[in-house]
PDB file of C-alpha atoms and ligand atoms in Angstrom:
ATOM      1  CA  MET A  27     -27.261  27.795  31.324  1.00  0.00           C
ATOM      2  CA  ARG A  28     -26.383  24.222  30.910  1.00  0.00           C
ATOM      3  CA  LEU A  29     -23.826  22.743  28.526  1.00  0.00           C
ATOM      4  CA  THR A  30     -24.990  20.157  25.972  1.00  0.00           C
ATOM      5  CA  GLU A  31     -23.409  16.780  25.667  1.00  0.00           C
ATOM      6  CA  GLU A  32     -21.680  17.943  22.540  1.00  0.00           C
ATOM      7  CA  GLN A  33     -20.179  20.978  24.208  1.00  0.00           C
ATOM      8  CA  ILE A  34     -19.024  18.722  27.133  1.00  0.00           C
ATOM      9  CA  ARG A  35     -17.411  16.298  24.551  1.00  0.00           C
ATOM     10  CA  GLN A  36     -15.715  19.112  22.816  1.00  0.00           C
ATOM     11  CA  PHE A  37     -14.328  20.502  26.060  1.00  0.00           C
ATOM     12  CA  ASP A  38     -12.985  17.114  27.125  1.00  0.00           C
ATOM     13  CA  GLU A  39     -11.356  16.504  23.789  1.00  0.00           C
ATOM     14  CA  GLU A  40     -10.100  19.946  22.738  1.00  0.00           C
ATOM     15  CA  GLY A  41      -9.595  21.408  26.288  1.00  0.00           C
ATOM     16  CA  TYR A  42     -11.641  24.680  25.558  1.00  0.00           C
ATOM     17  CA  LEU A  43     -15.011  25.871  24.700  1.00  0.00           C
ATOM     18  CA  PHE A  44     -15.860  29.187  23.003  1.00  0.00           C
ATOM     19  CA  LEU A  45     -19.337  30.819  23.350  1.00  0.00           C
ATOM     20  CA  PRO A  46     -19.320  34.068  21.133  1.00  0.00           C
ATOM     21  CA  ASP A  47     -22.510  35.722  22.573  1.00  0.00           C
ATOM     22  CA  CYS A  48     -22.453  35.087  26.227  1.00  0.00           C
ATOM     23  CA  PHE A  49     -23.063  38.722  27.382  1.00  0.00           C
ATOM     24  CA  SER A  50     -24.921  41.440  25.635  1.00  0.00           C
ATOM     25  CA  PRO A  51     -23.189  44.703  24.534  1.00  0.00           C
ATOM     26  CA  GLU A  52     -25.037  46.595  27.241  1.00  0.00           C
ATOM     27  CA  GLU A  53     -23.917  44.270  29.998  1.00  0.00           C
ATOM     28  CA  VAL A  54     -20.217  44.543  28.776  1.00  0.00           C
ATOM     29  CA  ALA A  55     -20.265  48.285  28.289  1.00  0.00           C
ATOM     30  CA  ALA A  56     -20.382  48.940  32.047  1.00  0.00           C
ATOM     31  CA  LEU A  57     -17.568  46.404  32.781  1.00  0.00           C
ATOM     32  CA  ARG A  58     -15.286  48.032  30.191  1.00  0.00           C
ATOM     33  CA  LEU A  59     -15.645  51.573  31.636  1.00  0.00           C
ATOM     34  CA  GLU A  60     -15.232  50.251  35.060  1.00  0.00           C
ATOM     35  CA  ALA A  61     -12.048  48.423  34.103  1.00  0.00           C
ATOM     36  CA  VAL A  62     -10.450  51.536  32.776  1.00  0.00           C
ATOM     37  CA  SER A  63     -11.282  53.381  35.971  1.00  0.00           C
ATOM     38  CA  ILE A  64      -9.691  50.550  38.021  1.00  0.00           C
ATOM     39  CA  TYR A  65      -6.477  50.848  35.839  1.00  0.00           C
ATOM     40  CA  ASP A  66      -6.405  54.460  36.594  1.00  0.00           C
ATOM     41  CA  THR A  67      -6.259  53.798  40.371  1.00  0.00           C
ATOM     42  CA  ASP A  68      -2.919  53.528  42.259  1.00  0.00           C
ATOM     43  CA  ARG A  69      -3.624  50.256  44.194  1.00  0.00           C
ATOM     44  CA  PRO A  70      -1.262  47.202  44.608  1.00  0.00           C
ATOM     45  CA  GLU A  71      -3.673  44.939  42.884  1.00  0.00           C
ATOM     46  CA  VAL A  72      -3.019  46.829  39.553  1.00  0.00           C
ATOM     47  CA  TRP A  73       0.119  45.342  38.026  1.00  0.00           C
ATOM     48  CA  ARG A  74       1.945  47.356  35.324  1.00  0.00           C
ATOM     49  CA  GLU A  75       4.054  46.609  32.379  1.00  0.00           C
ATOM     50  CA  LYS A  76       7.629  47.759  32.464  1.00  0.00           C
ATOM     51  CA  SER A  77       6.357  50.808  30.453  1.00  0.00           C
ATOM     52  CA  GLY A  78       3.972  51.701  33.204  1.00  0.00           C
ATOM     53  CA  SER A  79       0.810  50.757  31.208  1.00  0.00           C
ATOM     54  CA  PRO A  80      -1.551  48.434  33.076  1.00  0.00           C
ATOM     55  CA  ARG A  81      -1.007  44.813  32.583  1.00  0.00           C
ATOM     56  CA  THR A  82      -3.535  43.247  34.910  1.00  0.00           C
ATOM     57  CA  ALA A  83      -5.896  44.219  37.812  1.00  0.00           C
ATOM     58  CA  PHE A  84      -6.274  41.419  40.388  1.00  0.00           C
ATOM     59  CA  ALA A  85      -9.321  40.781  42.684  1.00  0.00           C
ATOM     60  CA  ALA A  86     -11.796  43.336  41.219  1.00  0.00           C
ATOM     61  CA  HIS A  87     -14.642  41.190  42.259  1.00  0.00           C
ATOM     62  CA  THR A  88     -13.709  42.198  45.952  1.00  0.00           C
ATOM     63  CA  TYR A  89     -13.770  46.021  45.450  1.00  0.00           C
ATOM     64  CA  ASN A  90     -15.938  46.670  42.428  1.00  0.00           C
ATOM     65  CA  GLU A  91     -19.617  46.077  42.143  1.00  0.00           C
ATOM     66  CA  ALA A  92     -19.796  45.253  38.420  1.00  0.00           C
ATOM     67  CA  PHE A  93     -16.973  42.805  38.626  1.00  0.00           C
ATOM     68  CA  ARG A  94     -18.526  41.233  41.799  1.00  0.00           C
ATOM     69  CA  LEU A  95     -21.791  40.609  39.673  1.00  0.00           C
ATOM     70  CA  LEU A  96     -19.663  39.093  36.800  1.00  0.00           C
ATOM     71  CA  GLY A  97     -17.758  36.864  39.207  1.00  0.00           C
ATOM     72  CA  ALA A  98     -20.990  35.318  40.490  1.00  0.00           C
ATOM     73  CA  HIS A  99     -22.781  35.285  37.282  1.00  0.00           C
ATOM     74  CA  PRO A 100     -24.783  32.108  36.558  1.00  0.00           C
ATOM     75  CA  ARG A 101     -23.746  32.096  32.929  1.00  0.00           C
ATOM     76  CA  LEU A 102     -20.183  31.513  34.152  1.00  0.00           C
ATOM     77  CA  ILE A 103     -20.775  29.578  37.398  1.00  0.00           C
ATOM     78  CA  ARG A 104     -23.316  27.129  36.274  1.00  0.00           C
ATOM     79  CA  PRO A 105     -21.438  25.372  33.395  1.00  0.00           C
ATOM     80  CA  VAL A 106     -18.359  25.010  35.514  1.00  0.00           C
ATOM     81  CA  GLU A 107     -20.354  23.475  38.447  1.00  0.00           C
ATOM     82  CA  GLN A 108     -21.774  21.051  35.848  1.00  0.00           C
ATOM     83  CA  LEU A 109     -18.376  20.062  34.614  1.00  0.00           C
ATOM     84  CA  PHE A 110     -16.839  19.519  38.027  1.00  0.00           C
ATOM     85  CA  GLY A 111     -20.108  18.278  39.895  1.00  0.00           C
ATOM     86  CA  GLU A 112     -19.501  20.467  42.972  1.00  0.00           C
ATOM     87  CA  GLN A 113     -19.513  24.189  44.143  1.00  0.00           C
ATOM     88  CA  LEU A 114     -16.878  26.553  43.265  1.00  0.00           C
ATOM     89  CA  TYR A 115     -14.943  29.367  44.818  1.00  0.00           C
ATOM     90  CA  MET A 116     -12.777  32.108  43.273  1.00  0.00           C
ATOM     91  CA  HIS A 117      -9.116  31.155  43.120  1.00  0.00           C
ATOM     92  CA  GLN A 118      -7.971  34.132  41.100  1.00  0.00           C
ATOM     93  CA  TYR A 119      -9.702  37.055  39.298  1.00  0.00           C
ATOM     94  CA  LYS A 120      -7.792  39.369  36.888  1.00  0.00           C
ATOM     95  CA  ILE A 121      -8.660  41.914  34.196  1.00  0.00           C
ATOM     96  CA  ASN A 122      -5.853  41.672  31.682  1.00  0.00           C
ATOM     97  CA  ALA A 123      -5.361  44.957  29.793  1.00  0.00           C
ATOM     98  CA  LYS A 124      -3.010  44.088  26.804  1.00  0.00           C
ATOM     99  CA  SER A 125      -2.839  47.873  26.256  1.00  0.00           C
ATOM    100  CA  ALA A 126      -2.736  49.392  22.924  1.00  0.00           C
ATOM    101  CA  PHE A 127       0.855  49.684  21.742  1.00  0.00           C
ATOM    102  CA  ASP A 128       2.386  48.588  25.066  1.00  0.00           C
ATOM    103  CA  GLY A 129       0.731  45.291  25.889  1.00  0.00           C
ATOM    104  CA  GLU A 130       3.470  42.791  26.461  1.00  0.00           C
ATOM    105  CA  VAL A 131       3.635  39.087  25.771  1.00  0.00           C
ATOM    106  CA  TRP A 132       2.409  36.181  27.921  1.00  0.00           C
ATOM    107  CA  GLN A 133       4.882  33.430  27.351  1.00  0.00           C
ATOM    108  CA  TRP A 134       3.777  29.880  26.708  1.00  0.00           C
ATOM    109  CA  HIS A 135       2.487  28.250  29.966  1.00  0.00           C
ATOM    110  CA  GLN A 136      -0.027  26.093  31.744  1.00  0.00           C
ATOM    111  CA  ASP A 137      -1.972  27.736  34.418  1.00  0.00           C
ATOM    112  CA  PHE A 138      -2.237  24.712  36.736  1.00  0.00           C
ATOM    113  CA  GLY A 139       1.558  24.493  36.745  1.00  0.00           C
ATOM    114  CA  THR A 140       1.565  27.785  38.577  1.00  0.00           C
ATOM    115  CA  TRP A 141      -1.404  27.006  40.784  1.00  0.00           C
ATOM    116  CA  HIS A 142       0.217  23.770  41.813  1.00  0.00           C
ATOM    117  CA  ARG A 143       3.797  25.096  42.357  1.00  0.00           C
ATOM    118  CA  ASP A 144       2.990  28.342  43.825  1.00  0.00           C
ATOM    119  CA  ASP A 145      -0.261  27.855  45.623  1.00  0.00           C
ATOM    120  CA  GLY A 146      -0.365  24.081  46.577  1.00  0.00           C
ATOM    121  CA  MET A 147      -3.497  23.353  44.411  1.00  0.00           C
ATOM    122  CA  PRO A 148      -3.804  19.509  44.443  1.00  0.00           C
ATOM    123  CA  GLU A 149      -5.560  18.758  41.055  1.00  0.00           C
ATOM    124  CA  PRO A 150      -6.348  20.567  37.839  1.00  0.00           C
ATOM    125  CA  ARG A 151      -9.964  21.022  38.951  1.00  0.00           C
ATOM    126  CA  ALA A 152      -9.937  24.777  38.542  1.00  0.00           C
ATOM    127  CA  MET A 153     -11.423  26.365  35.252  1.00  0.00           C
ATOM    128  CA  ASN A 154     -10.353  29.515  33.497  1.00  0.00           C
ATOM    129  CA  ILE A 155     -13.255  31.524  32.230  1.00  0.00           C
ATOM    130  CA  SER A 156     -12.322  34.546  30.125  1.00  0.00           C
ATOM    131  CA  VAL A 157     -14.836  37.240  29.109  1.00  0.00           C
ATOM    132  CA  PHE A 158     -13.835  39.646  26.354  1.00  0.00           C
ATOM    133  CA  LEU A 159     -14.449  43.242  27.291  1.00  0.00           C
ATOM    134  CA  ASP A 160     -13.105  44.724  23.905  1.00  0.00           C
ATOM    135  CA  GLU A 161     -13.243  43.104  20.609  1.00  0.00           C
ATOM    136  CA  VAL A 162     -10.470  40.505  20.365  1.00  0.00           C
ATOM    137  CA  THR A 163      -9.072  40.206  16.783  1.00  0.00           C
ATOM    138  CA  HIS A 164      -6.141  38.363  15.156  1.00  0.00           C
ATOM    139  CA  ILE A 165      -3.965  41.410  15.400  1.00  0.00           C
ATOM    140  CA  ASN A 166      -4.399  42.808  18.995  1.00  0.00           C
ATOM    141  CA  GLY A 167      -2.852  40.016  20.898  1.00  0.00           C
ATOM    142  CA  PRO A 168      -5.514  37.294  21.141  1.00  0.00           C
ATOM    143  CA  LEU A 169      -5.063  34.381  23.402  1.00  0.00           C
ATOM    144  CA  MET A 170      -3.308  31.508  21.479  1.00  0.00           C
ATOM    145  CA  ILE A 171      -4.306  28.104  22.627  1.00  0.00           C
ATOM    146  CA  VAL A 172      -2.764  24.580  21.685  1.00  0.00           C
ATOM    147  CA  PRO A 173      -5.780  22.312  21.384  1.00  0.00           C
ATOM    148  CA  ARG A 174      -5.561  18.946  23.117  1.00  0.00           C
ATOM    149  CA  SER A 175      -2.459  19.974  25.111  1.00  0.00           C
ATOM    150  CA  HIS A 176      -4.348  19.486  28.334  1.00  0.00           C
ATOM    151  CA  LYS A 177      -4.095  15.696  27.874  1.00  0.00           C
ATOM    152  CA  HIS A 178      -0.430  15.352  29.123  1.00  0.00           C
ATOM    153  CA  GLY A 179      -0.470  16.532  32.749  1.00  0.00           C
ATOM    154  CA  VAL A 180       2.005  19.204  33.911  1.00  0.00           C
ATOM    155  CA  PHE A 181       5.139  19.817  31.899  1.00  0.00           C
ATOM    156  CA  ALA A 182       8.540  20.777  33.202  1.00  0.00           C
ATOM    157  CA  ALA A 183       8.710  24.653  33.254  1.00  0.00           C
ATOM    158  CA  GLY A 184      11.354  27.174  34.193  1.00  0.00           C
ATOM    159  CA  HIS A 185      10.319  30.168  36.418  1.00  0.00           C
ATOM    160  CA  ASP A 186      10.680  33.296  34.162  1.00  0.00           C
ATOM    161  CA  LEU A 187      11.282  36.283  36.357  1.00  0.00           C
ATOM    162  CA  SER A 188      12.673  38.622  33.708  1.00  0.00           C
ATOM    163  CA  THR A 189      10.778  38.577  30.458  1.00  0.00           C
ATOM    164  CA  THR A 190       7.848  40.560  31.626  1.00  0.00           C
ATOM    165  CA  SER A 191       6.778  42.138  34.909  1.00  0.00           C
ATOM    166  CA  TYR A 192       4.911  39.087  35.832  1.00  0.00           C
ATOM    167  CA  PRO A 193       6.668  35.952  37.081  1.00  0.00           C
ATOM    168  CA  LEU A 194       5.520  32.754  35.276  1.00  0.00           C
ATOM    169  CA  TRP A 195       6.388  29.115  34.953  1.00  0.00           C
ATOM    170  CA  THR A 196       7.017  28.987  31.209  1.00  0.00           C
ATOM    171  CA  LEU A 197       7.549  25.952  28.784  1.00  0.00           C
ATOM    172  CA  ASP A 198      10.516  25.393  26.523  1.00  0.00           C
ATOM    173  CA  ASN A 199      10.454  25.739  22.874  1.00  0.00           C
ATOM    174  CA  ASP A 200      10.845  22.010  22.136  1.00  0.00           C
ATOM    175  CA  THR A 201       7.814  21.080  24.232  1.00  0.00           C
ATOM    176  CA  VAL A 202       5.641  23.697  22.554  1.00  0.00           C
ATOM    177  CA  THR A 203       6.811  22.686  19.098  1.00  0.00           C
ATOM    178  CA  LYS A 204       5.827  19.076  19.629  1.00  0.00           C
ATOM    179  CA  LEU A 205       2.494  20.004  21.036  1.00  0.00           C
ATOM    180  CA  VAL A 206       1.730  22.394  18.142  1.00  0.00           C
ATOM    181  CA  GLU A 207       2.788  19.835  15.580  1.00  0.00           C
ATOM    182  CA  ALA A 208       0.094  17.601  17.084  1.00  0.00           C
ATOM    183  CA  GLY A 209      -2.781  19.985  17.927  1.00  0.00           C
ATOM    184  CA  GLY A 210      -1.996  23.354  16.025  1.00  0.00           C
ATOM    185  CA  ILE A 211      -2.751  26.809  17.520  1.00  0.00           C
ATOM    186  CA  ILE A 212      -6.150  28.426  17.552  1.00  0.00           C
ATOM    187  CA  THR A 213      -6.994  32.042  18.505  1.00  0.00           C
ATOM    188  CA  PRO A 214     -10.533  32.619  19.667  1.00  0.00           C
ATOM    189  CA  VAL A 215     -11.593  36.019  18.345  1.00  0.00           C
ATOM    190  CA  GLY A 216     -14.780  37.890  18.831  1.00  0.00           C
ATOM    191  CA  LYS A 217     -16.977  40.664  20.026  1.00  0.00           C
ATOM    192  CA  PRO A 218     -17.220  42.028  23.553  1.00  0.00           C
ATOM    193  CA  GLY A 219     -19.281  39.614  25.659  1.00  0.00           C
ATOM    194  CA  ALA A 220     -17.724  36.508  24.137  1.00  0.00           C
ATOM    195  CA  MET A 221     -16.732  33.777  26.615  1.00  0.00           C
ATOM    196  CA  LEU A 222     -14.063  31.344  26.435  1.00  0.00           C
ATOM    197  CA  MET A 223     -13.345  28.470  28.974  1.00  0.00           C
ATOM    198  CA  PHE A 224     -10.172  26.383  29.073  1.00  0.00           C
ATOM    199  CA  HIS A 225      -8.795  23.597  31.000  1.00  0.00           C
ATOM    200  CA  GLY A 226      -6.040  24.377  33.669  1.00  0.00           C
ATOM    201  CA  ASN A 227      -3.494  22.293  31.855  1.00  0.00           C
ATOM    202  CA  ILE A 228      -4.037  23.678  28.358  1.00  0.00           C
ATOM    203  CA  VAL A 229      -0.895  25.340  26.993  1.00  0.00           C
ATOM    204  CA  HIS A 230      -1.510  28.918  26.058  1.00  0.00           C
ATOM    205  CA  GLY A 231       0.028  32.426  25.742  1.00  0.00           C
ATOM    206  CA  SER A 232      -0.238  35.611  23.709  1.00  0.00           C
ATOM    207  CA  ALA A 233       2.043  38.025  21.798  1.00  0.00           C
ATOM    208  CA  GLY A 234       2.422  41.695  22.319  1.00  0.00           C
ATOM    209  CA  ASN A 235      -0.006  44.241  21.147  1.00  0.00           C
ATOM    210  CA  ILE A 236       1.446  46.945  19.039  1.00  0.00           C
ATOM    211  CA  THR A 237      -1.905  48.050  17.561  1.00  0.00           C
ATOM    212  CA  PRO A 238      -3.940  51.137  18.656  1.00  0.00           C
ATOM    213  CA  PHE A 239      -6.651  48.649  19.903  1.00  0.00           C
ATOM    214  CA  PRO A 240      -6.641  47.660  23.479  1.00  0.00           C
ATOM    215  CA  ARG A 241      -7.587  44.034  24.256  1.00  0.00           C
ATOM    216  CA  LYS A 242      -9.096  43.856  27.745  1.00  0.00           C
ATOM    217  CA  ILE A 243     -10.179  40.389  28.799  1.00  0.00           C
ATOM    218  CA  VAL A 244     -11.407  39.301  32.219  1.00  0.00           C
ATOM    219  CA  TYR A 245     -10.166  35.865  33.524  1.00  0.00           C
ATOM    220  CA  LEU A 246     -11.934  34.140  36.480  1.00  0.00           C
ATOM    221  CA  THR A 247     -10.411  31.042  37.812  1.00  0.00           C
ATOM    222  CA  LEU A 248     -13.100  28.937  39.423  1.00  0.00           C
ATOM    223  CA  ASN A 249     -11.755  26.232  41.794  1.00  0.00           C
ATOM    224  CA  ALA A 250     -13.836  23.180  42.887  1.00  0.00           C
ATOM    225  CA  VAL A 251     -14.250  23.852  46.744  1.00  0.00           C
ATOM    226  CA  SER A 252     -12.719  20.431  47.608  1.00  0.00           C
ATOM    227  CA  ASN A 253      -9.601  21.331  45.610  1.00  0.00           C
ATOM    228  CA  TYR A 254      -8.805  24.361  47.714  1.00  0.00           C
ATOM    229  CA  ILE A 255      -5.251  25.469  47.811  1.00  0.00           C
ATOM    230  CA  ARG A 256      -2.969  23.826  50.538  1.00  0.00           C
ATOM    231  CA  LYS A 257       0.294  25.818  50.404  1.00  0.00           C
ATOM    232  CA  PRO A 258      -0.365  29.524  49.589  1.00  0.00           C
ATOM    233  CA  THR A 259       2.898  31.527  48.854  1.00  0.00           C
ATOM    234  CA  ARG A 260       1.374  34.429  46.807  1.00  0.00           C
ATOM    235  CA  PRO A 261      -0.621  37.380  48.297  1.00  0.00           C
ATOM    236  CA  GLU A 262      -4.232  36.782  49.052  1.00  0.00           C
ATOM    237  CA  TRP A 263      -5.294  39.095  46.316  1.00  0.00           C
ATOM    238  CA  ILE A 264      -3.507  37.045  43.778  1.00  0.00           C
ATOM    239  CA  ALA A 265      -4.464  33.457  45.098  1.00  0.00           C
ATOM    240  CA  HIS A 266      -7.478  33.753  47.314  1.00  0.00           C
ATOM    241  CA  GLN A 267      -7.936  31.967  50.504  1.00  0.00           C
ATOM    242  CA  ASP A 268     -11.618  32.474  51.076  1.00  0.00           C
ATOM    243  CA  PHE A 269     -12.935  29.144  50.026  1.00  0.00           C
ATOM    244  CA  THR A 270     -16.645  30.057  50.609  1.00  0.00           C
ATOM    245  CA  PRO A 271     -18.752  28.590  47.773  1.00  0.00           C
ATOM    246  CA  ILE A 272     -19.990  31.157  45.233  1.00  0.00           C
ATOM    247  CA  VAL A 273     -23.719  31.708  45.352  1.00  0.00           C
ATOM    248  CA  PRO A 274     -24.752  32.848  41.801  1.00  0.00           C
ATOM    249  CA  VAL A 275     -26.661  36.132  41.308  1.00  0.00           C
ATOM    250  CA  ALA A 276     -29.808  36.498  39.175  1.00  0.00           C
ATOM    251  CA  ASP A 277     -29.248  36.166  35.504  1.00  0.00           C
ATOM    252  CA  ASP A 278     -30.300  39.683  34.895  1.00  0.00           C
ATOM    253  CA  ALA A 279     -28.239  41.212  37.811  1.00  0.00           C
ATOM    254  CA  LEU A 280     -25.531  42.489  35.547  1.00  0.00           C
ATOM    255  CA  LEU A 281     -28.008  43.943  33.077  1.00  0.00           C
ATOM    256  CA  GLN A 282     -29.995  45.760  35.798  1.00  0.00           C
ATOM    257  CA  TYR A 283     -26.594  47.144  37.140  1.00  0.00           C
ATOM    258  CA  ALA A 284     -25.656  48.320  33.497  1.00  0.00           C
ATOM    259  CA  GLN A 285     -29.006  49.941  32.830  1.00  0.00           C
ATOM    260  CA  ASN A 286     -28.783  51.920  36.171  1.00  0.00           C
ATOM    261  CA  TYR A 287     -25.200  52.744  35.301  1.00  0.00           C
ATOM    262  CA  ARG A 288     -26.186  54.194  31.866  1.00  0.00           C
ATOM    263  CA  GLN A 289     -29.145  56.199  33.359  1.00  0.00           C
ATOM    264  CA  ALA A 290     -26.768  57.659  36.028  1.00  0.00           C
ATOM    265  CA  ALA A 291     -24.394  58.758  33.217  1.00  0.00           C
ATOM    266  CA  GLU A 292     -27.194  60.408  31.119  1.00  0.00           C
TER     267      GLU A 292
HETATM  268  C1  LIG B 320      -2.913  34.335  31.006  1.00  0.00           C
HETATM  269  O1  LIG B 320      -2.495  33.377  30.497  1.00  0.00           O
HETATM  270  O2  LIG B 320      -3.181  34.499  32.241  1.00  0.00           O
HETATM  271  C2  LIG B 320      -3.297  35.637  30.386  1.00  0.00           C
HETATM  272  C3  LIG B 320      -2.950  35.556  28.819  1.00  0.00           C
HETATM  273  C4  LIG B 320      -3.444  36.851  28.149  1.00  0.00           C
HETATM  274  O3  LIG B 320      -4.298  37.616  28.744  1.00  0.00           O
HETATM  275  O4  LIG B 320      -3.156  36.934  26.990  1.00  0.00           O
HETATM  276 MN1  LIG B 321      -2.504  31.640  31.803  1.00  0.00          MN
END
């Protein structure tokens, strides 16, 4: 899959690109079931909300076959290679739960702010790719993005260690207000299988989920190999130190996996 000139222009100007039909319902069904079984395990990579509900599961591509195939999927890898003009490795991989009733807020932040400060990543040449596992609607805590906020570099941020269970470098209200006055806020919503890519400097966050509808989204952070992290401070399963370039799998690899999965369950 290659991005068109128009898609590249939109990404450069707005800082994000939304592709509503990237994966089929069949491909996503297996991932969704596997995500739930990962949340049910007691492993350090599964991070919990203060309530005990799952918040995120890190590094699933290293211990789960379905998520390994997603992490090397050409529909995700090829467009980012095209934009960066080089091969990629996986900097971070998380399956965010935003659990029904209990999913907590992600405060306003820029991801590159964290990658730079905590991991020693030199440049914002890493891309976030999100793949929806559940339907994301306007009410179950969709990701909120401030278009064009990626044009200003890294903003000053405070290290919030108390609002949620997850430490984050967050932006102050004045900064967010000015950016939103200029760019507004958008909430990409859509069916399972939708894909959203967004720039490492885009300002984003999400509100809590008090609905009965879970909102699971996988986030891959694909870093250009030459932009490997120089000063890791976080565990290897949060900020990976294996800089081996990703070799994409076949385009139908996830579909084959999902079909075998369904047959085994029948
Ligand atoms: C993130 O910013 O890393 C996650 C936000 C979300 O899942 O809502
Ligand atoms: Mn983020």
